[in-house]
mmCIF file of C-alpha atoms in Angstrom:
data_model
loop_
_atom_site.group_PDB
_atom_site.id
_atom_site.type_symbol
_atom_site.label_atom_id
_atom_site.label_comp_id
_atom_site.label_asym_id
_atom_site.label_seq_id
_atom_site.Cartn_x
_atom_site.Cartn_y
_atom_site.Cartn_z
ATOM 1 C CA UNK A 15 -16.515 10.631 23.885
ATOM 2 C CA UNK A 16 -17.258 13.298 22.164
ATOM 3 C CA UNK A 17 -19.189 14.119 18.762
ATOM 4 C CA UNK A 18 -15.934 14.882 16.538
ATOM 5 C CA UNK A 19 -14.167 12.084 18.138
ATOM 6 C CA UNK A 20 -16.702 9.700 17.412
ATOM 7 C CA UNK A 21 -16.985 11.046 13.773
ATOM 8 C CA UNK A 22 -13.619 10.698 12.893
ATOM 9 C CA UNK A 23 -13.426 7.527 14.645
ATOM 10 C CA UNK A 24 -15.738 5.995 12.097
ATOM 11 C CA UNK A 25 -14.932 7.880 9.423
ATOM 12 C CA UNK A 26 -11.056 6.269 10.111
ATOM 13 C CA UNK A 27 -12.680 2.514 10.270
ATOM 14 C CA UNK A 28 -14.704 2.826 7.322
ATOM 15 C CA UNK A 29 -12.059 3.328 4.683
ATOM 16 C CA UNK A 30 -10.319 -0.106 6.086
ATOM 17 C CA UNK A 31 -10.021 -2.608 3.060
ATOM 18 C CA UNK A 32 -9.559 -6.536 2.858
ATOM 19 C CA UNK A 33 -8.599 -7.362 -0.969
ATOM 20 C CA UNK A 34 -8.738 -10.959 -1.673
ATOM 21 C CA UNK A 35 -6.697 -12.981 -3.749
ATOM 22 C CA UNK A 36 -9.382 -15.226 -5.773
ATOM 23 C CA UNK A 37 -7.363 -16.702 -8.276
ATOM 24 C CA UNK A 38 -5.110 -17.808 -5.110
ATOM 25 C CA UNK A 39 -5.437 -22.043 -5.268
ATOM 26 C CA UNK A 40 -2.355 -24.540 -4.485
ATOM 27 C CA UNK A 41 -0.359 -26.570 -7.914
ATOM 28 C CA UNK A 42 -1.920 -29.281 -7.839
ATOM 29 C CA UNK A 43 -5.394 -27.629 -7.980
ATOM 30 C CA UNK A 44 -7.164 -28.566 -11.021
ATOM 31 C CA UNK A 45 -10.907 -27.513 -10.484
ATOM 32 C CA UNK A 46 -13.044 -24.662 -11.380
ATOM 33 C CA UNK A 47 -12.375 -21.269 -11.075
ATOM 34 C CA UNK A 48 -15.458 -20.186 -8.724
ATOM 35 C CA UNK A 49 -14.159 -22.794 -6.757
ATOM 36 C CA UNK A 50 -10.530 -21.904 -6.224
ATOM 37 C CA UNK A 51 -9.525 -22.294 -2.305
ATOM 38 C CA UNK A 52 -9.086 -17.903 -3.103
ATOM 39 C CA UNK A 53 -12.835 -17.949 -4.489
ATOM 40 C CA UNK A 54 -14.163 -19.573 -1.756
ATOM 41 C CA UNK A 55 -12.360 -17.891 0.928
ATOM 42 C CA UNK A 56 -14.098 -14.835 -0.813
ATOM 43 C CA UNK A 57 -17.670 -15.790 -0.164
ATOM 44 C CA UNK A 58 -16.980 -16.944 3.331
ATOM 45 C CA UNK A 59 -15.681 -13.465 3.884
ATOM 46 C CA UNK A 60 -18.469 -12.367 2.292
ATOM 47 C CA UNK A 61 -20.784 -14.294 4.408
ATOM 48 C CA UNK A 62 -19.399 -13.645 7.455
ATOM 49 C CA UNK A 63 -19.127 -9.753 6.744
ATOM 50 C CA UNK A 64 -22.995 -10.366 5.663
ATOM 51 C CA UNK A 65 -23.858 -11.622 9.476
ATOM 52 C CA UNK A 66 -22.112 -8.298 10.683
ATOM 53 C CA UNK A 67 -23.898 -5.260 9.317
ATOM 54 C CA UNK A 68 -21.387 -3.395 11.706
ATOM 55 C CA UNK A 69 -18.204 -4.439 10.722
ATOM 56 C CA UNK A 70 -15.564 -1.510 9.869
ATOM 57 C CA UNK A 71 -13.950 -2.973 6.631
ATOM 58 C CA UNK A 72 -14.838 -3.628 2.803
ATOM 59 C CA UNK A 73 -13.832 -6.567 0.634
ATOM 60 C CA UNK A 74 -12.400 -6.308 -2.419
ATOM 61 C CA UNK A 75 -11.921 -9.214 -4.630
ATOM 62 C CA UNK A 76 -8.790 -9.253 -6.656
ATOM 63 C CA UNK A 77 -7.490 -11.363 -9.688
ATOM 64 C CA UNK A 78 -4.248 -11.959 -8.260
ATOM 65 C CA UNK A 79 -1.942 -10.390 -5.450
ATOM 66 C CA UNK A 80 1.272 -12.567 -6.507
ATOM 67 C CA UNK A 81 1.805 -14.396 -4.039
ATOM 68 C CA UNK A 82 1.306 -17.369 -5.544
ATOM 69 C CA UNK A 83 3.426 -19.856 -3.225
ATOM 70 C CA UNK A 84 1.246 -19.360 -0.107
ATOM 71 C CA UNK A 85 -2.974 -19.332 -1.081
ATOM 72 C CA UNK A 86 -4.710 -18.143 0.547
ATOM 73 C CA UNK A 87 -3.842 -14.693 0.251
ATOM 74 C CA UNK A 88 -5.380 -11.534 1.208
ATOM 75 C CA UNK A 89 -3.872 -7.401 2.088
ATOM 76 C CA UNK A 90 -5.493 -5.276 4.106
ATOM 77 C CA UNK A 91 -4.926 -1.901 3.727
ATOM 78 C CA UNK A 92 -6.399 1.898 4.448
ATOM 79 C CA UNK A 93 -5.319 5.778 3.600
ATOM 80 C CA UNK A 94 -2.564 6.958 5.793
ATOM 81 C CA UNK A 95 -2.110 3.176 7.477
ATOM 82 C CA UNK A 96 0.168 0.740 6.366
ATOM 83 C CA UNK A 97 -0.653 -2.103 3.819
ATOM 84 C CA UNK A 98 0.074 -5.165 5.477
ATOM 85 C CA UNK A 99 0.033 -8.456 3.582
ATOM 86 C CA UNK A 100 -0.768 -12.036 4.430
ATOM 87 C CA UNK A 101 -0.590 -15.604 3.170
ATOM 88 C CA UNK A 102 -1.178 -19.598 4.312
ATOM 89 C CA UNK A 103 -4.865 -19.166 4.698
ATOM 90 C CA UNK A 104 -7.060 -22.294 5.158
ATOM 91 C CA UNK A 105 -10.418 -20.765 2.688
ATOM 92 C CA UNK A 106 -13.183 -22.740 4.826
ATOM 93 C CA UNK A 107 -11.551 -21.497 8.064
ATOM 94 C CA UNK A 108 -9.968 -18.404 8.125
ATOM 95 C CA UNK A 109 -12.693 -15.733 7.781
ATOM 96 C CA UNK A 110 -13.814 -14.905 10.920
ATOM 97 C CA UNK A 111 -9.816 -14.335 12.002
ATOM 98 C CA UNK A 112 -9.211 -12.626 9.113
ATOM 99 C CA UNK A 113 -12.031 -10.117 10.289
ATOM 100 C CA UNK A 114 -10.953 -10.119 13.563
ATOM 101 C CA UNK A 115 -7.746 -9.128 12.383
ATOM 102 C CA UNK A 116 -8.802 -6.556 9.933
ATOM 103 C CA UNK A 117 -10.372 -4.741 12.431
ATOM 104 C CA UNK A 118 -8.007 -4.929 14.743
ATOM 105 C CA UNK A 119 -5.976 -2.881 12.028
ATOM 106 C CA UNK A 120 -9.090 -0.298 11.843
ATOM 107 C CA UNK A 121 -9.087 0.571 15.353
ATOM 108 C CA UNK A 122 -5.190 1.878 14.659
ATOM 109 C CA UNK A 123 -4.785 5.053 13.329
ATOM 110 C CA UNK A 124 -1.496 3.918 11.156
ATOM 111 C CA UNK A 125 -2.222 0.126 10.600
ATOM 112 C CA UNK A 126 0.153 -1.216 12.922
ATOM 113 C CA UNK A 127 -1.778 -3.539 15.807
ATOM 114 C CA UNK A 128 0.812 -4.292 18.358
ATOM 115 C CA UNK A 129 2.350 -7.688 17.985
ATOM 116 C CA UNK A 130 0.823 -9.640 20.663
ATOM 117 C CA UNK A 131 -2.497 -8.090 20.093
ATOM 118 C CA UNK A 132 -2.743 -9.487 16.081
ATOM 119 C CA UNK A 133 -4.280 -13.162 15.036
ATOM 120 C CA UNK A 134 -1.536 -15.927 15.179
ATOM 121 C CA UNK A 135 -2.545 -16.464 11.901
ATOM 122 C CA UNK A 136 -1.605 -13.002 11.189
ATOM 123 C CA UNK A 137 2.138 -13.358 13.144
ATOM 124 C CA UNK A 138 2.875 -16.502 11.461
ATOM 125 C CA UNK A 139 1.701 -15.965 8.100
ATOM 126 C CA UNK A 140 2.749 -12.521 7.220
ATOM 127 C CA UNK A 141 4.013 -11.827 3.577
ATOM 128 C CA UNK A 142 4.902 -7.975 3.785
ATOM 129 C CA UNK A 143 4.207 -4.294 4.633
ATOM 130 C CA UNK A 144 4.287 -1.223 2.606
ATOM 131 C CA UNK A 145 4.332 2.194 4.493
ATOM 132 C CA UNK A 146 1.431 4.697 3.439
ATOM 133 C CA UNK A 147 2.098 7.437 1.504
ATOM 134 C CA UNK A 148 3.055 10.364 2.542
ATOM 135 C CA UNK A 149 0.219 13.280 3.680
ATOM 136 C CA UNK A 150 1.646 15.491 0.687
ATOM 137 C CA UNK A 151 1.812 12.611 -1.851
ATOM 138 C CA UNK A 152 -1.701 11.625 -1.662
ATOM 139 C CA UNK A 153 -3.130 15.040 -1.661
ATOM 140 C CA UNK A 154 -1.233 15.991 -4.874
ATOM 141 C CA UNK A 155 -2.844 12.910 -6.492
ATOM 142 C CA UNK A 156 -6.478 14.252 -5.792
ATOM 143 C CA UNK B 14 1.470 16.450 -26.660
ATOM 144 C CA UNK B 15 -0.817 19.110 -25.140
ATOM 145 C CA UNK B 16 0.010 21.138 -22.284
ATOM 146 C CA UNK B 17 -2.874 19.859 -19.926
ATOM 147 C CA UNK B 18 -1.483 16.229 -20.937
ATOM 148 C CA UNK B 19 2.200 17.080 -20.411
ATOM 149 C CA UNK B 20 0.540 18.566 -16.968
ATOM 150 C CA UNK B 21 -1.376 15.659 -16.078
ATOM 151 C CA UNK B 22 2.390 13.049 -16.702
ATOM 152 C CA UNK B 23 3.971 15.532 -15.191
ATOM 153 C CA UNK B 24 2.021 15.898 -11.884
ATOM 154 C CA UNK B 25 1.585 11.542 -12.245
ATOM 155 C CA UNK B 26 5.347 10.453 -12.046
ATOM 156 C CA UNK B 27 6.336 12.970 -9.118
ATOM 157 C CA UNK B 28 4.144 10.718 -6.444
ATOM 158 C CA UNK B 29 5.887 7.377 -7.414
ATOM 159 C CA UNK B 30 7.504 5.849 -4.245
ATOM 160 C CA UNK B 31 10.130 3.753 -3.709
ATOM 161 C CA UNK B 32 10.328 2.297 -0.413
ATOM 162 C CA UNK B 33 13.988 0.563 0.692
ATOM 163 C CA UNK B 34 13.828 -1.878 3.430
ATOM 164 C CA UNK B 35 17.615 -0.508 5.181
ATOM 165 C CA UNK B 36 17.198 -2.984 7.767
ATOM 166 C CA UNK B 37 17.508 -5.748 4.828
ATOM 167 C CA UNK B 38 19.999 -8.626 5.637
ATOM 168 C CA UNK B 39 21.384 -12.273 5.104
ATOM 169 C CA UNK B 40 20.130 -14.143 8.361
ATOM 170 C CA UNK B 41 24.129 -14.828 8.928
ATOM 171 C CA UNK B 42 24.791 -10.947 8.660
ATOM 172 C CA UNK B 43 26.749 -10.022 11.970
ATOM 173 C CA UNK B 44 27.962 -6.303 11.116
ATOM 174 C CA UNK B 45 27.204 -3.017 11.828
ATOM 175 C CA UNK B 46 23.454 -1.439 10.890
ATOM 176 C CA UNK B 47 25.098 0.996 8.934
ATOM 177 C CA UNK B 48 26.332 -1.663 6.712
ATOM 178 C CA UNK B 49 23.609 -4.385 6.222
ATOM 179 C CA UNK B 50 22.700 -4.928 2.485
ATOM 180 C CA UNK B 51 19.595 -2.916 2.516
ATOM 181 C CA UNK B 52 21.237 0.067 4.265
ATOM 182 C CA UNK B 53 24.030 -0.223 1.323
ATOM 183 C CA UNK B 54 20.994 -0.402 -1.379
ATOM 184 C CA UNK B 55 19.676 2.430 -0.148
ATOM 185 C CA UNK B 56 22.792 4.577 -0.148
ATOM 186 C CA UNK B 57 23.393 3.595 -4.026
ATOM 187 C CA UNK B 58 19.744 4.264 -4.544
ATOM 188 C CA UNK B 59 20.682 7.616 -3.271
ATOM 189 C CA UNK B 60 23.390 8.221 -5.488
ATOM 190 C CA UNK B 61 22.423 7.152 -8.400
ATOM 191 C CA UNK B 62 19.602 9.688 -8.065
ATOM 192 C CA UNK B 63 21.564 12.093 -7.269
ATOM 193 C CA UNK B 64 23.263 11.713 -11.230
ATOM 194 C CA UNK B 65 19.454 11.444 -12.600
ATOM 195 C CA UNK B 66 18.128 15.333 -10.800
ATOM 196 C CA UNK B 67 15.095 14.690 -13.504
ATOM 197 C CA UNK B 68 14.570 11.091 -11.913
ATOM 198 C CA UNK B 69 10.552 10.834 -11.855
ATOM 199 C CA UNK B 70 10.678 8.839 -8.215
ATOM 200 C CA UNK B 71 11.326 9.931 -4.780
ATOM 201 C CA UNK B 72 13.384 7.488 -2.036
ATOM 202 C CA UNK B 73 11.919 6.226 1.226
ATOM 203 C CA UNK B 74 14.229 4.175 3.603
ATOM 204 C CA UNK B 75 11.839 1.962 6.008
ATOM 205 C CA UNK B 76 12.623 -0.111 9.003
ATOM 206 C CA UNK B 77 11.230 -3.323 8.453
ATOM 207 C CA UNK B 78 9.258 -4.550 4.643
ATOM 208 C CA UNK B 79 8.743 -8.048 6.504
ATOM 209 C CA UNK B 80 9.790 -9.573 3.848
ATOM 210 C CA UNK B 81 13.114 -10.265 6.264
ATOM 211 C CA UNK B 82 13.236 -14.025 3.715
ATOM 212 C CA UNK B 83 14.711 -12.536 0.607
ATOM 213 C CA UNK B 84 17.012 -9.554 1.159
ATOM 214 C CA UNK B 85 16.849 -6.876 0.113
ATOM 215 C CA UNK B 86 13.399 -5.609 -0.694
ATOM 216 C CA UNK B 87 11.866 -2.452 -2.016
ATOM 217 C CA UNK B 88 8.184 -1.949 -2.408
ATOM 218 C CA UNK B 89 7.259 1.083 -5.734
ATOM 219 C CA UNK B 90 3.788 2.468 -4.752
ATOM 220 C CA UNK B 91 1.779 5.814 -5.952
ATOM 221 C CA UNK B 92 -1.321 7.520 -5.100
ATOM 222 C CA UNK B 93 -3.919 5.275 -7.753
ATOM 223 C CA UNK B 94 -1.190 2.605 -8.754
ATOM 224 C CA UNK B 95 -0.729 -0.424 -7.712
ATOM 225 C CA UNK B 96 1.976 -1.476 -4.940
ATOM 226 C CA UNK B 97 4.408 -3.561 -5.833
ATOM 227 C CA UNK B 98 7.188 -5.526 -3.544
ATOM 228 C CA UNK B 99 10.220 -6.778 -4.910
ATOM 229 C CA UNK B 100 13.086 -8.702 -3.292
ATOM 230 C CA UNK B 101 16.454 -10.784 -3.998
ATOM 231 C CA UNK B 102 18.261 -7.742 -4.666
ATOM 232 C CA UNK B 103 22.108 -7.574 -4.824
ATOM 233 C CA UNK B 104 22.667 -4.246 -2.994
ATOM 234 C CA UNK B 105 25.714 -3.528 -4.404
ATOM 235 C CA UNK B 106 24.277 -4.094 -8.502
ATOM 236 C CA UNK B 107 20.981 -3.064 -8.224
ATOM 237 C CA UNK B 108 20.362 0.623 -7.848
ATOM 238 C CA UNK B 109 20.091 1.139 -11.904
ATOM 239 C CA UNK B 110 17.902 -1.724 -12.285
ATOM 240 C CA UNK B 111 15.410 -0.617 -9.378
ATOM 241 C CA UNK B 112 15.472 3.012 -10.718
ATOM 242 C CA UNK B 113 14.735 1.733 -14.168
ATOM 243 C CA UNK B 114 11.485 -0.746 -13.271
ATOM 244 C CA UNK B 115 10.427 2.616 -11.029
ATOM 245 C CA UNK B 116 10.445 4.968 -13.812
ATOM 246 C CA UNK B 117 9.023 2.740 -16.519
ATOM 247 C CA UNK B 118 6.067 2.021 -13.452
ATOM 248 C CA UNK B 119 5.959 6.024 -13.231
ATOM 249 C CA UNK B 120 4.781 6.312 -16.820
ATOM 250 C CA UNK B 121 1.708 4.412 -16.515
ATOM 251 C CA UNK B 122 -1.395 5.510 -14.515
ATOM 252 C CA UNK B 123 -2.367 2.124 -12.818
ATOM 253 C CA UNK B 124 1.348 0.973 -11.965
ATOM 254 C CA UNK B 125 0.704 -2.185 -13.974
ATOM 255 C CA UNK B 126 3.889 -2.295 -16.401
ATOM 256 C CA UNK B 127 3.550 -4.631 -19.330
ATOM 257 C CA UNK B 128 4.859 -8.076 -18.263
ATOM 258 C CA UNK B 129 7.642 -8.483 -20.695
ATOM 259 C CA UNK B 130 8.894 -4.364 -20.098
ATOM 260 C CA UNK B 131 9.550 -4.982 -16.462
ATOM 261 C CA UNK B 132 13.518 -5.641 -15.390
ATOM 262 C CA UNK B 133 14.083 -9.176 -15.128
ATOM 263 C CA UNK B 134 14.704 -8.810 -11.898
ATOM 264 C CA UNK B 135 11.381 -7.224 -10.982
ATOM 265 C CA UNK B 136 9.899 -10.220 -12.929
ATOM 266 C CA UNK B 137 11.618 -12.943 -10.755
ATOM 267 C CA UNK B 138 11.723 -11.225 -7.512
ATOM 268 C CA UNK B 139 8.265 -10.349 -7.193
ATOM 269 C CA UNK B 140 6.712 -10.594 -3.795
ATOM 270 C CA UNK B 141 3.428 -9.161 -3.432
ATOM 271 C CA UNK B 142 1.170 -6.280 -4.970
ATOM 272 C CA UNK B 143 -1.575 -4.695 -3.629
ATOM 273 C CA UNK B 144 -4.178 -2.847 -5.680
ATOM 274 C CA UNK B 145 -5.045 1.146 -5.435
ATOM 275 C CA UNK B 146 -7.580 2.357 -2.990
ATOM 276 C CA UNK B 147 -10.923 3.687 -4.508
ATOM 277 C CA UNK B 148 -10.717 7.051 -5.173
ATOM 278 C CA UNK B 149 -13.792 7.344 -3.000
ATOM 279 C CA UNK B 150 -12.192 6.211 -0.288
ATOM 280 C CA UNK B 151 -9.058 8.073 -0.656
ATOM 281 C CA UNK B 152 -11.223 11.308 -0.886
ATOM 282 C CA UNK B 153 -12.956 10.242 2.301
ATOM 283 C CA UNK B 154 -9.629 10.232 4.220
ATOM 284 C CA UNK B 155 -8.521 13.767 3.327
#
């Protein structure tokens, strides 16, 4: 491979974002807030990101991506890919798929990981997708 | 108002987004593509933009918002805003309504419209929403 390749290669990965619902928790939760099933899956995200210096994607923690009927919740997105939403995740459980998934997603250069190739957990518990913005769009923003 | 502000709102509502699912339909739906609900949205959307030339949004008809549960669906997004996925729309009644929650998101900067000024519709058929990227990391992708 060569040098520009490999530059924009990880300059592509590194702009790969998982936000995370931690407000997400079911109706009949009751507890405390740091401990909401969206919290939690949080700092096992964080934990497991913490274990791979190498990984190619951020958190972000989020007060709420409304999608309230199916915690846990998270969206990963990047510029230029699509945002892909997903939902029904177990918080002690999920976070090394939800990485796996993730970047699966920042090896793409638009987002979309071939159906076969993404998490079940991903196939079965997928909320939505929002195209990127257009080349033009985001540039006149800057 | 000041000409850099008028500038500034100016260049801020031309990048709003709304993105039509046009392969939107009832799971008993047997017609033509041409005619499933979401194609139908999208060809009011169309028209009732073409009777509002100073409309602040631009259209964007997408294969697929897998959100295939609650036809039909449109996600609103902008370079800096928030994303935001709405669905139970009537595709024949709608157009105004969508046009109207899309404008009053293309006057703020974040896309976060007051609660009680969103379209009742946008209020009950919310799906999902997705904050902005960084600005770092939108800069990094240019």
């Amino acid at each position: 491979m060569s040098a520009p390749d490999h530059d924009a290669e990880a300059a592509s990965a590194q702009d790969v974002t998982i936000h995370v619902c931690v407000t997400c928790r079911p109706p009949d939760f009751s507890g405390e807030e740091h401990d909401r099933p969206g919290a939690r899956l949080f700092r096992a995200l964080q934990q497991a990101l913490s274990s791979t210096p190498d990984a190619a994607v951020r958190l972000d923690p989020v007060r709420c991506l409304s999608v309230c009927k199916r915690p846990c919740t998270v969206a990963v997105s990047g510029a230029g890919r699509w945002t892909y939403l997903y939902g029904d995740f177990d918080a002690d459980a999920s976070a090394r798929t939800i990485i796996d998934g993730a970047e699966r997603y920042a090896r793409t250069c638009d987002g979309i990981v071939p159906w076969r190739e993404r998490p079940e957990a991903f196939r079965k518990g997928v909320i939505a997708r929002v195209p990127p913005l257009p080349q033009a769009l985001r540039d006149a923003a800057e």
